[in-house]
Amino acid sequence: LPVSASRMMMTNQHYSSTANGHHQQHQGAPKFDTMNELFGGARISYIFNDIFGASLRSVKSFDGLTDEEIRTTICNANGTRPALFVPEISFDILARRQISRLEQPGIQCVDLVYEELQRIASQCEPGELTRFPNLRDRMVEVVNGLLKRAVGPTQMMVSNLIKIELSYINTSHPDFIGGSQAVAKLMRKLEKEKEEKKKKENDIPKEVGGDTTDGSNGPRSSSSGGILGEGNDDPGGIMNFIFGGKTPLKNKHGSSLQRQSSVQLPQVPNSMRQTDTPPTDREQIEMEIIKSLIESYFNIVRKNFIDMVPKTIMYFLVNHVRDAMQNELVAELYRDAEIHSLMKEADDVAQRRKTCVEMSELLTRALEIVNEVRDFNTFK
């Protein structure tokens, strides 16, 4: 075969060897024994289950959401008049807020798998590539470019999973608790608390209270000196007012009651909060119902997200890179114009080969001399 054809066949073998090694590591068949740590596809599985899945399962339904924020959202949803029932829009707003918090962990999972694929690609290089540094550098460049192009669509698809969940809050989901079940759950909780409170009250011994009467059977005297104002020198008494008194009724501070009756409203604050006053019984019940609904729906979405993110990454990133790697290497590097530069050996390799060739020639010449001397001695 011509030199160029043999070199192209050699490069094609390197491409196939790299792609096959990448595929074998994904399938759990590493080239060398690794008994002390996880390797290849097992590391990707560890990212899916022990890092991403465990982290999302530890996320609570109300992380970053306080009771005051829930109460304020319900009040804002009611508008100018309180609703007869719990406003559904408050559940919708709060559920969307909590669901959107799952997007960032999904994007981070894509980045972790991308870094792991780069690690696998570097471990799949054939040993013969050390002879051809130009070919090795170009193969690393092509593989990294393929990975980078696959990361973008994968991250976009993971983001779309959250956007899909946010686009429609499916309150008809079979696993969703629903409004009626949420109310029933709350009533059972209140009934249980009432029974526990009643049980505690029954356990406390009743104390015998003393007589609270003051022992006087006569009429109590008023603080103003009697109903007719006897003994009261206040010119504003009832008798002075009836019998010709012209002084207007005043309070004990001497100010007119007419002036006292005018009420001045305080200034409206720029920021109004519900935390200034404790919640009423109705507000407490509404918050408990909303929290029960949010917890139920958040658990459904989180379960779906934990299942769908690994599948999305496997399809758009891992399997795509595995299947397209050899074709990408051939399309980018299998060219006549670049074959000579790619198959150029390293300087140290060429020098060692030259030294070996010279040594081989010297040894061959020495062997010929030894044979001549032996033959000469034999015929002599």
PDB file of C-alpha atoms in Angstrom, residues 96-372:
ATOM      1  CA  ARG A  96     -44.590  27.693  41.035  1.00  0.00           C
ATOM      2  CA  ARG A  97     -42.072  29.440  43.236  1.00  0.00           C
ATOM      3  CA  GLN A  98     -41.024  26.229  44.977  1.00  0.00           C
ATOM      4  CA  ILE A  99     -40.929  24.195  41.742  1.00  0.00           C
ATOM      5  CA  SER A 100     -38.612  26.715  40.042  1.00  0.00           C
ATOM      6  CA  ARG A 101     -36.012  26.025  42.752  1.00  0.00           C
ATOM      7  CA  LEU A 102     -35.387  22.572  41.230  1.00  0.00           C
ATOM      8  CA  GLU A 103     -33.978  23.899  37.959  1.00  0.00           C
ATOM      9  CA  GLN A 104     -30.517  24.857  39.206  1.00  0.00           C
ATOM     10  CA  PRO A 105     -29.675  21.390  40.655  1.00  0.00           C
ATOM     11  CA  GLY A 106     -30.632  19.857  37.299  1.00  0.00           C
ATOM     12  CA  ILE A 107     -28.253  22.187  35.432  1.00  0.00           C
ATOM     13  CA  GLN A 108     -25.494  21.364  37.902  1.00  0.00           C
ATOM     14  CA  CYS A 109     -26.051  17.650  37.297  1.00  0.00           C
ATOM     15  CA  VAL A 110     -25.480  18.227  33.565  1.00  0.00           C
ATOM     16  CA  ASP A 111     -22.189  19.987  34.331  1.00  0.00           C
ATOM     17  CA  LEU A 112     -21.031  17.133  36.568  1.00  0.00           C
ATOM     18  CA  VAL A 113     -21.732  14.521  33.891  1.00  0.00           C
ATOM     19  CA  TYR A 114     -19.998  16.692  31.277  1.00  0.00           C
ATOM     20  CA  GLU A 115     -16.845  16.825  33.408  1.00  0.00           C
ATOM     21  CA  GLU A 116     -17.030  13.070  33.908  1.00  0.00           C
ATOM     22  CA  LEU A 117     -17.294  12.476  30.149  1.00  0.00           C
ATOM     23  CA  GLN A 118     -14.181  14.577  29.651  1.00  0.00           C
ATOM     24  CA  ARG A 119     -12.441  12.388  32.209  1.00  0.00           C
ATOM     25  CA  ILE A 120     -13.561   9.216  30.427  1.00  0.00           C
ATOM     26  CA  ALA A 121     -12.445  10.570  27.055  1.00  0.00           C
ATOM     27  CA  SER A 122      -8.933  11.207  28.369  1.00  0.00           C
ATOM     28  CA  GLN A 123      -8.772   7.667  29.768  1.00  0.00           C
ATOM     29  CA  CYS A 124      -9.852   6.077  26.465  1.00  0.00           C
ATOM     30  CA  GLU A 125      -6.854   7.275  24.458  1.00  0.00           C
ATOM     31  CA  PRO A 126      -4.879   4.399  22.900  1.00  0.00           C
ATOM     32  CA  GLY A 127      -1.294   4.072  24.033  1.00  0.00           C
ATOM     33  CA  GLU A 128      -0.068   4.393  20.438  1.00  0.00           C
ATOM     34  CA  LEU A 129      -1.198   8.035  20.354  1.00  0.00           C
ATOM     35  CA  THR A 130       1.871   9.030  22.362  1.00  0.00           C
ATOM     36  CA  ARG A 131       3.819   8.533  19.133  1.00  0.00           C
ATOM     37  CA  PHE A 132       1.709  11.120  17.304  1.00  0.00           C
ATOM     38  CA  PRO A 133       1.220  14.255  19.443  1.00  0.00           C
ATOM     39  CA  ASN A 134      -0.455  16.194  16.640  1.00  0.00           C
ATOM     40  CA  LEU A 135      -3.018  13.475  16.110  1.00  0.00           C
ATOM     41  CA  ARG A 136      -3.636  13.202  19.843  1.00  0.00           C
ATOM     42  CA  ASP A 137      -4.167  16.952  20.245  1.00  0.00           C
ATOM     43  CA  ARG A 138      -6.573  17.081  17.310  1.00  0.00           C
ATOM     44  CA  MET A 139      -8.568  14.104  18.608  1.00  0.00           C
ATOM     45  CA  VAL A 140      -8.875  15.704  22.057  1.00  0.00           C
ATOM     46  CA  GLU A 141      -9.999  18.923  20.396  1.00  0.00           C
ATOM     47  CA  VAL A 142     -12.657  17.169  18.315  1.00  0.00           C
ATOM     48  CA  VAL A 143     -14.009  15.157  21.259  1.00  0.00           C
ATOM     49  CA  ASN A 144     -14.172  18.219  23.523  1.00  0.00           C
ATOM     50  CA  GLY A 145     -15.944  20.150  20.791  1.00  0.00           C
ATOM     51  CA  LEU A 146     -18.484  17.350  20.433  1.00  0.00           C
ATOM     52  CA  LEU A 147     -19.092  17.387  24.197  1.00  0.00           C
ATOM     53  CA  LYS A 148     -19.499  21.170  24.326  1.00  0.00           C
ATOM     54  CA  ARG A 149     -22.014  21.135  21.492  1.00  0.00           C
ATOM     55  CA  ALA A 150     -24.049  18.480  23.292  1.00  0.00           C
ATOM     56  CA  VAL A 151     -24.064  20.272  26.670  1.00  0.00           C
ATOM     57  CA  GLY A 152     -26.130  23.230  25.458  1.00  0.00           C
ATOM     58  CA  PRO A 153     -29.158  21.222  24.228  1.00  0.00           C
ATOM     59  CA  THR A 154     -28.993  19.048  27.338  1.00  0.00           C
ATOM     60  CA  GLN A 155     -29.121  22.022  29.688  1.00  0.00           C
ATOM     61  CA  MET A 156     -31.921  23.540  27.640  1.00  0.00           C
ATOM     62  CA  MET A 157     -33.922  20.326  27.850  1.00  0.00           C
ATOM     63  CA  VAL A 158     -33.471  20.147  31.625  1.00  0.00           C
ATOM     64  CA  SER A 159     -34.698  23.730  31.871  1.00  0.00           C
ATOM     65  CA  ASN A 160     -37.634  22.814  29.660  1.00  0.00           C
ATOM     66  CA  LEU A 161     -38.610  20.099  32.132  1.00  0.00           C
ATOM     67  CA  ILE A 162     -39.178  22.788  34.758  1.00  0.00           C
ATOM     68  CA  LYS A 163     -40.913  25.069  32.256  1.00  0.00           C
ATOM     69  CA  ILE A 164     -43.244  22.215  31.363  1.00  0.00           C
ATOM     70  CA  GLU A 165     -44.140  21.768  35.029  1.00  0.00           C
ATOM     71  CA  LEU A 166     -44.685  25.501  35.459  1.00  0.00           C
ATOM     72  CA  SER A 167     -46.830  25.798  32.343  1.00  0.00           C
ATOM     73  CA  TYR A 168     -49.669  23.754  33.835  1.00  0.00           C
ATOM     74  CA  ILE A 169     -50.370  22.977  37.489  1.00  0.00           C
ATOM     75  CA  ASN A 170     -52.216  19.691  37.204  1.00  0.00           C
ATOM     76  CA  THR A 171     -54.465  19.601  40.271  1.00  0.00           C
ATOM     77  CA  SER A 172     -56.182  16.527  38.780  1.00  0.00           C
ATOM     78  CA  HIS A 173     -53.080  14.378  39.198  1.00  0.00           C
ATOM     79  CA  PRO A 174     -54.036  11.045  40.795  1.00  0.00           C
ATOM     80  CA  ASP A 175     -51.366  11.452  43.492  1.00  0.00           C
ATOM     81  CA  PHE A 176     -52.397  15.019  44.379  1.00  0.00           C
ATOM     82  CA  ILE A 177     -54.132  15.347  47.725  1.00  0.00           C
ATOM     83  CA  GLY A 178     -56.784  17.790  46.489  1.00  0.00           C
ATOM     84  CA  GLY A 179     -58.734  20.426  48.381  1.00  0.00           C
ATOM     85  CA  SER A 180     -61.267  18.139  50.062  1.00  0.00           C
ATOM     86  CA  GLN A 181     -58.618  15.731  51.336  1.00  0.00           C
ATOM     87  CA  ALA A 182     -56.495  18.667  52.532  1.00  0.00           C
ATOM     88  CA  VAL A 183     -59.425  20.020  54.555  1.00  0.00           C
ATOM     89  CA  ALA A 184     -60.180  16.562  55.947  1.00  0.00           C
ATOM     90  CA  LYS A 185     -56.524  16.122  56.911  1.00  0.00           C
ATOM     91  CA  LEU A 186     -56.563  19.480  58.674  1.00  0.00           C
ATOM     92  CA  MET A 187     -59.771  18.635  60.541  1.00  0.00           C
ATOM     93  CA  ARG A 188     -58.263  15.368  61.760  1.00  0.00           C
ATOM     94  CA  LYS A 189     -55.184  17.262  62.913  1.00  0.00           C
ATOM     95  CA  LEU A 190     -57.270  19.843  64.779  1.00  0.00           C
ATOM     96  CA  GLU A 191     -59.408  17.146  66.355  1.00  0.00           C
ATOM     97  CA  LYS A 192     -56.318  15.315  67.516  1.00  0.00           C
ATOM     98  CA  GLU A 193     -54.850  18.479  69.003  1.00  0.00           C
ATOM     99  CA  LYS A 194     -58.166  19.206  70.728  1.00  0.00           C
ATOM    100  CA  GLU A 195     -58.241  15.740  72.272  1.00  0.00           C
ATOM    101  CA  GLU A 196     -54.647  16.060  73.471  1.00  0.00           C
ATOM    102  CA  LYS A 197     -55.404  19.456  74.999  1.00  0.00           C
ATOM    103  CA  LYS A 198     -58.503  18.118  76.710  1.00  0.00           C
ATOM    104  CA  LYS A 199     -56.540  15.162  78.047  1.00  0.00           C
ATOM    105  CA  LYS A 200     -53.911  17.480  79.514  1.00  0.00           C
ATOM    106  CA  GLU A 201     -56.597  19.610  81.169  1.00  0.00           C
ATOM    107  CA  ASN A 202     -58.152  16.533  82.753  1.00  0.00           C
ATOM    108  CA  ASP A 203     -54.793  15.484  84.138  1.00  0.00           C
ATOM    109  CA  ILE A 204     -54.363  18.832  85.967  1.00  0.00           C
ATOM    110  CA  PRO A 205     -56.081  18.759  89.465  1.00  0.00           C
ATOM    111  CA  LYS A 206     -58.759  21.404  89.909  1.00  0.00           C
ATOM    112  CA  GLU A 207     -57.912  24.096  92.429  1.00  0.00           C
ATOM    113  CA  VAL A 208     -60.554  25.341  94.893  1.00  0.00           C
ATOM    114  CA  GLY A 209     -60.955  29.079  94.406  1.00  0.00           C
ATOM    115  CA  GLY A 210     -61.610  31.544  97.307  1.00  0.00           C
ATOM    116  CA  ASP A 211     -64.538  33.914  97.744  1.00  0.00           C
ATOM    117  CA  THR A 212     -64.097  36.856  95.466  1.00  0.00           C
ATOM    118  CA  THR A 213     -66.896  38.988  97.014  1.00  0.00           C
ATOM    119  CA  ASP A 214     -65.973  41.978  99.124  1.00  0.00           C
ATOM    120  CA  GLY A 215     -68.715  41.235 101.759  1.00  0.00           C
ATOM    121  CA  SER A 216     -70.571  44.521 101.325  1.00  0.00           C
ATOM    122  CA  ASN A 217     -74.266  44.370 100.467  1.00  0.00           C
ATOM    123  CA  GLY A 218     -74.787  48.116 100.105  1.00  0.00           C
ATOM    124  CA  PRO A 219     -74.610  49.983  96.876  1.00  0.00           C
ATOM    125  CA  ARG A 220     -71.198  50.820  95.603  1.00  0.00           C
ATOM    126  CA  SER A 221     -70.281  54.447  95.477  1.00  0.00           C
ATOM    127  CA  SER A 222     -69.149  55.747  92.165  1.00  0.00           C
ATOM    128  CA  SER A 223     -65.753  57.241  91.698  1.00  0.00           C
ATOM    129  CA  SER A 224     -67.392  60.554  90.967  1.00  0.00           C
ATOM    130  CA  GLY A 225     -68.857  60.870  94.492  1.00  0.00           C
ATOM    131  CA  GLY A 226     -72.327  59.367  93.913  1.00  0.00           C
ATOM    132  CA  ILE A 227     -74.850  59.336  91.147  1.00  0.00           C
ATOM    133  CA  LEU A 228     -76.090  62.813  92.035  1.00  0.00           C
ATOM    134  CA  GLY A 229     -72.631  64.209  92.333  1.00  0.00           C
ATOM    135  CA  GLU A 230     -72.710  64.649  96.105  1.00  0.00           C
ATOM    136  CA  GLY A 231     -69.439  65.653  97.624  1.00  0.00           C
ATOM    137  CA  ASN A 232     -67.996  66.393  94.201  1.00  0.00           C
ATOM    138  CA  ASP A 233     -66.647  69.879  93.716  1.00  0.00           C
ATOM    139  CA  ASP A 234     -66.079  69.343  90.016  1.00  0.00           C
ATOM    140  CA  PRO A 235     -68.000  72.134  88.248  1.00  0.00           C
ATOM    141  CA  GLY A 236     -68.681  69.737  85.471  1.00  0.00           C
ATOM    142  CA  GLY A 237     -70.873  67.464  87.615  1.00  0.00           C
ATOM    143  CA  ILE A 238     -74.297  66.290  86.517  1.00  0.00           C
ATOM    144  CA  MET A 239     -76.230  68.589  88.912  1.00  0.00           C
ATOM    145  CA  ASN A 240     -74.352  71.692  87.831  1.00  0.00           C
ATOM    146  CA  PHE A 241     -74.923  70.753  84.216  1.00  0.00           C
ATOM    147  CA  ILE A 242     -78.689  70.333  84.696  1.00  0.00           C
ATOM    148  CA  PHE A 243     -79.397  73.266  86.964  1.00  0.00           C
ATOM    149  CA  GLY A 244     -78.138  76.235  85.093  1.00  0.00           C
ATOM    150  CA  GLY A 245     -74.529  75.346  84.638  1.00  0.00           C
ATOM    151  CA  LYS A 246     -73.163  76.915  81.448  1.00  0.00           C
ATOM    152  CA  THR A 247     -69.747  75.310  81.538  1.00  0.00           C
ATOM    153  CA  PRO A 248     -69.382  72.647  78.821  1.00  0.00           C
ATOM    154  CA  LEU A 249     -68.665  69.090  79.852  1.00  0.00           C
ATOM    155  CA  LYS A 250     -64.945  68.474  80.302  1.00  0.00           C
ATOM    156  CA  ASN A 251     -62.857  65.512  81.142  1.00  0.00           C
ATOM    157  CA  LYS A 252     -60.469  65.221  84.035  1.00  0.00           C
ATOM    158  CA  HIS A 253     -57.690  66.811  82.023  1.00  0.00           C
ATOM    159  CA  GLY A 254     -59.805  69.895  81.444  1.00  0.00           C
ATOM    160  CA  SER A 255     -60.089  69.503  77.697  1.00  0.00           C
ATOM    161  CA  SER A 256     -63.414  69.597  75.916  1.00  0.00           C
ATOM    162  CA  LEU A 257     -65.069  66.309  75.025  1.00  0.00           C
ATOM    163  CA  GLN A 258     -66.063  67.780  71.701  1.00  0.00           C
ATOM    164  CA  ARG A 259     -62.430  68.247  70.828  1.00  0.00           C
ATOM    165  CA  GLN A 260     -61.612  64.777  72.214  1.00  0.00           C
ATOM    166  CA  SER A 261     -64.172  63.110  69.950  1.00  0.00           C
ATOM    167  CA  SER A 262     -62.271  63.964  66.737  1.00  0.00           C
ATOM    168  CA  VAL A 263     -60.052  61.043  65.642  1.00  0.00           C
ATOM    169  CA  GLN A 264     -56.945  61.478  63.554  1.00  0.00           C
ATOM    170  CA  LEU A 265     -55.917  58.528  61.359  1.00  0.00           C
ATOM    171  CA  PRO A 266     -52.238  57.584  61.279  1.00  0.00           C
ATOM    172  CA  GLN A 267     -50.172  57.939  58.146  1.00  0.00           C
ATOM    173  CA  VAL A 268     -50.324  55.059  55.676  1.00  0.00           C
ATOM    174  CA  PRO A 269     -46.968  53.232  55.700  1.00  0.00           C
ATOM    175  CA  ASN A 270     -45.118  52.744  52.460  1.00  0.00           C
ATOM    176  CA  SER A 271     -44.671  49.026  53.176  1.00  0.00           C
ATOM    177  CA  MET A 272     -47.524  47.080  54.738  1.00  0.00           C
ATOM    178  CA  ARG A 273     -46.859  43.700  56.342  1.00  0.00           C
ATOM    179  CA  GLN A 274     -49.047  41.089  57.939  1.00  0.00           C
ATOM    180  CA  THR A 275     -46.442  40.296  60.570  1.00  0.00           C
ATOM    181  CA  ASP A 276     -47.490  43.273  62.677  1.00  0.00           C
ATOM    182  CA  THR A 277     -50.549  41.409  63.928  1.00  0.00           C
ATOM    183  CA  PRO A 278     -50.867  37.726  64.885  1.00  0.00           C
ATOM    184  CA  PRO A 279     -52.844  35.545  62.451  1.00  0.00           C
ATOM    185  CA  THR A 280     -56.472  34.870  63.146  1.00  0.00           C
ATOM    186  CA  ASP A 281     -57.954  31.398  63.398  1.00  0.00           C
ATOM    187  CA  ARG A 282     -59.251  31.684  59.832  1.00  0.00           C
ATOM    188  CA  GLU A 283     -55.839  32.752  58.514  1.00  0.00           C
ATOM    189  CA  GLN A 284     -54.165  29.912  60.386  1.00  0.00           C
ATOM    190  CA  ILE A 285     -56.538  27.378  58.824  1.00  0.00           C
ATOM    191  CA  GLU A 286     -56.002  28.847  55.355  1.00  0.00           C
ATOM    192  CA  MET A 287     -52.223  28.645  55.756  1.00  0.00           C
ATOM    193  CA  GLU A 288     -52.400  25.009  56.865  1.00  0.00           C
ATOM    194  CA  ILE A 289     -54.554  24.083  53.863  1.00  0.00           C
ATOM    195  CA  ILE A 290     -52.224  25.860  51.425  1.00  0.00           C
ATOM    196  CA  LYS A 291     -49.157  24.220  52.982  1.00  0.00           C
ATOM    197  CA  SER A 292     -50.744  20.791  52.669  1.00  0.00           C
ATOM    198  CA  LEU A 293     -51.510  21.395  48.983  1.00  0.00           C
ATOM    199  CA  ILE A 294     -48.017  22.743  48.236  1.00  0.00           C
ATOM    200  CA  GLU A 295     -46.315  19.825  49.968  1.00  0.00           C
ATOM    201  CA  SER A 296     -48.353  17.268  48.040  1.00  0.00           C
ATOM    202  CA  TYR A 297     -47.809  18.836  44.615  1.00  0.00           C
ATOM    203  CA  PHE A 298     -44.124  19.616  45.233  1.00  0.00           C
ATOM    204  CA  ASN A 299     -43.436  15.984  46.094  1.00  0.00           C
ATOM    205  CA  ILE A 300     -45.041  14.899  42.803  1.00  0.00           C
ATOM    206  CA  VAL A 301     -42.949  17.302  40.720  1.00  0.00           C
ATOM    207  CA  ARG A 302     -39.747  16.478  42.580  1.00  0.00           C
ATOM    208  CA  LYS A 303     -40.286  12.762  42.029  1.00  0.00           C
ATOM    209  CA  ASN A 304     -40.816  13.305  38.286  1.00  0.00           C
ATOM    210  CA  PHE A 305     -37.788  15.601  38.040  1.00  0.00           C
ATOM    211  CA  ILE A 306     -35.474  13.124  39.794  1.00  0.00           C
ATOM    212  CA  ASP A 307     -36.572  10.479  37.272  1.00  0.00           C
ATOM    213  CA  MET A 308     -36.463  12.618  34.116  1.00  0.00           C
ATOM    214  CA  VAL A 309     -33.147  14.473  34.510  1.00  0.00           C
ATOM    215  CA  PRO A 310     -30.922  11.332  34.299  1.00  0.00           C
ATOM    216  CA  LYS A 311     -32.916  10.125  31.287  1.00  0.00           C
ATOM    217  CA  THR A 312     -32.540  13.493  29.591  1.00  0.00           C
ATOM    218  CA  ILE A 313     -28.792  13.596  30.213  1.00  0.00           C
ATOM    219  CA  MET A 314     -28.321  10.047  28.960  1.00  0.00           C
ATOM    220  CA  TYR A 315     -30.188  10.709  25.711  1.00  0.00           C
ATOM    221  CA  PHE A 316     -28.968  14.202  24.819  1.00  0.00           C
ATOM    222  CA  LEU A 317     -25.407  13.969  26.166  1.00  0.00           C
ATOM    223  CA  VAL A 318     -24.006  10.542  27.044  1.00  0.00           C
ATOM    224  CA  ASN A 319     -25.540   8.382  24.313  1.00  0.00           C
ATOM    225  CA  HIS A 320     -25.264  11.131  21.711  1.00  0.00           C
ATOM    226  CA  VAL A 321     -21.529  11.571  22.297  1.00  0.00           C
ATOM    227  CA  ARG A 322     -20.953   7.824  22.400  1.00  0.00           C
ATOM    228  CA  ASP A 323     -22.756   7.188  19.103  1.00  0.00           C
ATOM    229  CA  ALA A 324     -21.379  10.201  17.227  1.00  0.00           C
ATOM    230  CA  MET A 325     -17.752  10.094  18.369  1.00  0.00           C
ATOM    231  CA  GLN A 326     -16.283   7.882  15.647  1.00  0.00           C
ATOM    232  CA  ASN A 327     -18.197   9.604  12.857  1.00  0.00           C
ATOM    233  CA  GLU A 328     -17.114  12.985  14.189  1.00  0.00           C
ATOM    234  CA  LEU A 329     -13.455  11.946  14.315  1.00  0.00           C
ATOM    235  CA  VAL A 330     -13.571  10.583  10.764  1.00  0.00           C
ATOM    236  CA  ALA A 331     -15.386  13.654   9.423  1.00  0.00           C
ATOM    237  CA  GLU A 332     -12.956  16.112  11.016  1.00  0.00           C
ATOM    238  CA  LEU A 333      -9.616  14.296  10.733  1.00  0.00           C
ATOM    239  CA  TYR A 334      -9.839  11.774   7.890  1.00  0.00           C
ATOM    240  CA  ARG A 335      -8.445  14.089   5.235  1.00  0.00           C
ATOM    241  CA  ASP A 336      -5.575  13.700   2.766  1.00  0.00           C
ATOM    242  CA  ALA A 337      -4.334  17.234   3.336  1.00  0.00           C
ATOM    243  CA  GLU A 338      -3.857  16.714   7.082  1.00  0.00           C
ATOM    244  CA  ILE A 339      -2.767  13.091   7.181  1.00  0.00           C
ATOM    245  CA  HIS A 340       0.973  13.839   6.956  1.00  0.00           C
ATOM    246  CA  SER A 341       0.933  16.458   9.698  1.00  0.00           C
ATOM    247  CA  LEU A 342      -1.268  14.311  11.947  1.00  0.00           C
ATOM    248  CA  MET A 343       0.909  11.216  11.577  1.00  0.00           C
ATOM    249  CA  LYS A 344       4.114  13.105  12.212  1.00  0.00           C
ATOM    250  CA  GLU A 345       5.911  11.433  15.052  1.00  0.00           C
ATOM    251  CA  ALA A 346       7.295  13.213  18.058  1.00  0.00           C
ATOM    252  CA  ASP A 347      10.917  14.334  17.842  1.00  0.00           C
ATOM    253  CA  ASP A 348      12.065  12.070  20.653  1.00  0.00           C
ATOM    254  CA  VAL A 349      10.297   9.080  19.088  1.00  0.00           C
ATOM    255  CA  ALA A 350      11.924   9.736  15.719  1.00  0.00           C
ATOM    256  CA  GLN A 351      15.323  10.145  17.354  1.00  0.00           C
ATOM    257  CA  ARG A 352      14.941   6.904  19.264  1.00  0.00           C
ATOM    258  CA  ARG A 353      13.898   5.133  16.079  1.00  0.00           C
ATOM    259  CA  LYS A 354      16.906   6.516  14.233  1.00  0.00           C
ATOM    260  CA  THR A 355      19.167   5.364  17.038  1.00  0.00           C
ATOM    261  CA  CYS A 356      17.570   1.921  16.982  1.00  0.00           C
ATOM    262  CA  VAL A 357      17.994   1.657  13.230  1.00  0.00           C
ATOM    263  CA  GLU A 358      21.648   2.599  13.455  1.00  0.00           C
ATOM    264  CA  MET A 359      22.169   0.140  16.272  1.00  0.00           C
ATOM    265  CA  SER A 360      20.443  -2.554  14.265  1.00  0.00           C
ATOM    266  CA  GLU A 361      22.677  -1.878  11.279  1.00  0.00           C
ATOM    267  CA  LEU A 362      25.760  -1.996  13.455  1.00  0.00           C
ATOM    268  CA  LEU A 363      24.689  -5.246  15.056  1.00  0.00           C
ATOM    269  CA  THR A 364      23.908  -6.713  11.662  1.00  0.00           C
ATOM    270  CA  ARG A 365      27.325  -5.705  10.364  1.00  0.00           C
ATOM    271  CA  ALA A 366      28.991  -7.122  13.488  1.00  0.00           C
ATOM    272  CA  LEU A 367      27.095 -10.384  13.030  1.00  0.00           C
ATOM    273  CA  GLU A 368      28.292 -10.604   9.439  1.00  0.00           C
ATOM    274  CA  ILE A 369      31.895 -10.077  10.565  1.00  0.00           C
ATOM    275  CA  VAL A 370      31.559 -12.758  13.212  1.00  0.00           C
ATOM    276  CA  ASN A 371      30.143 -15.163  10.643  1.00  0.00           C
ATOM    277  CA  GLU A 372      32.988 -14.421   8.237  1.00  0.00           C
TER     278      GLU A 372
END
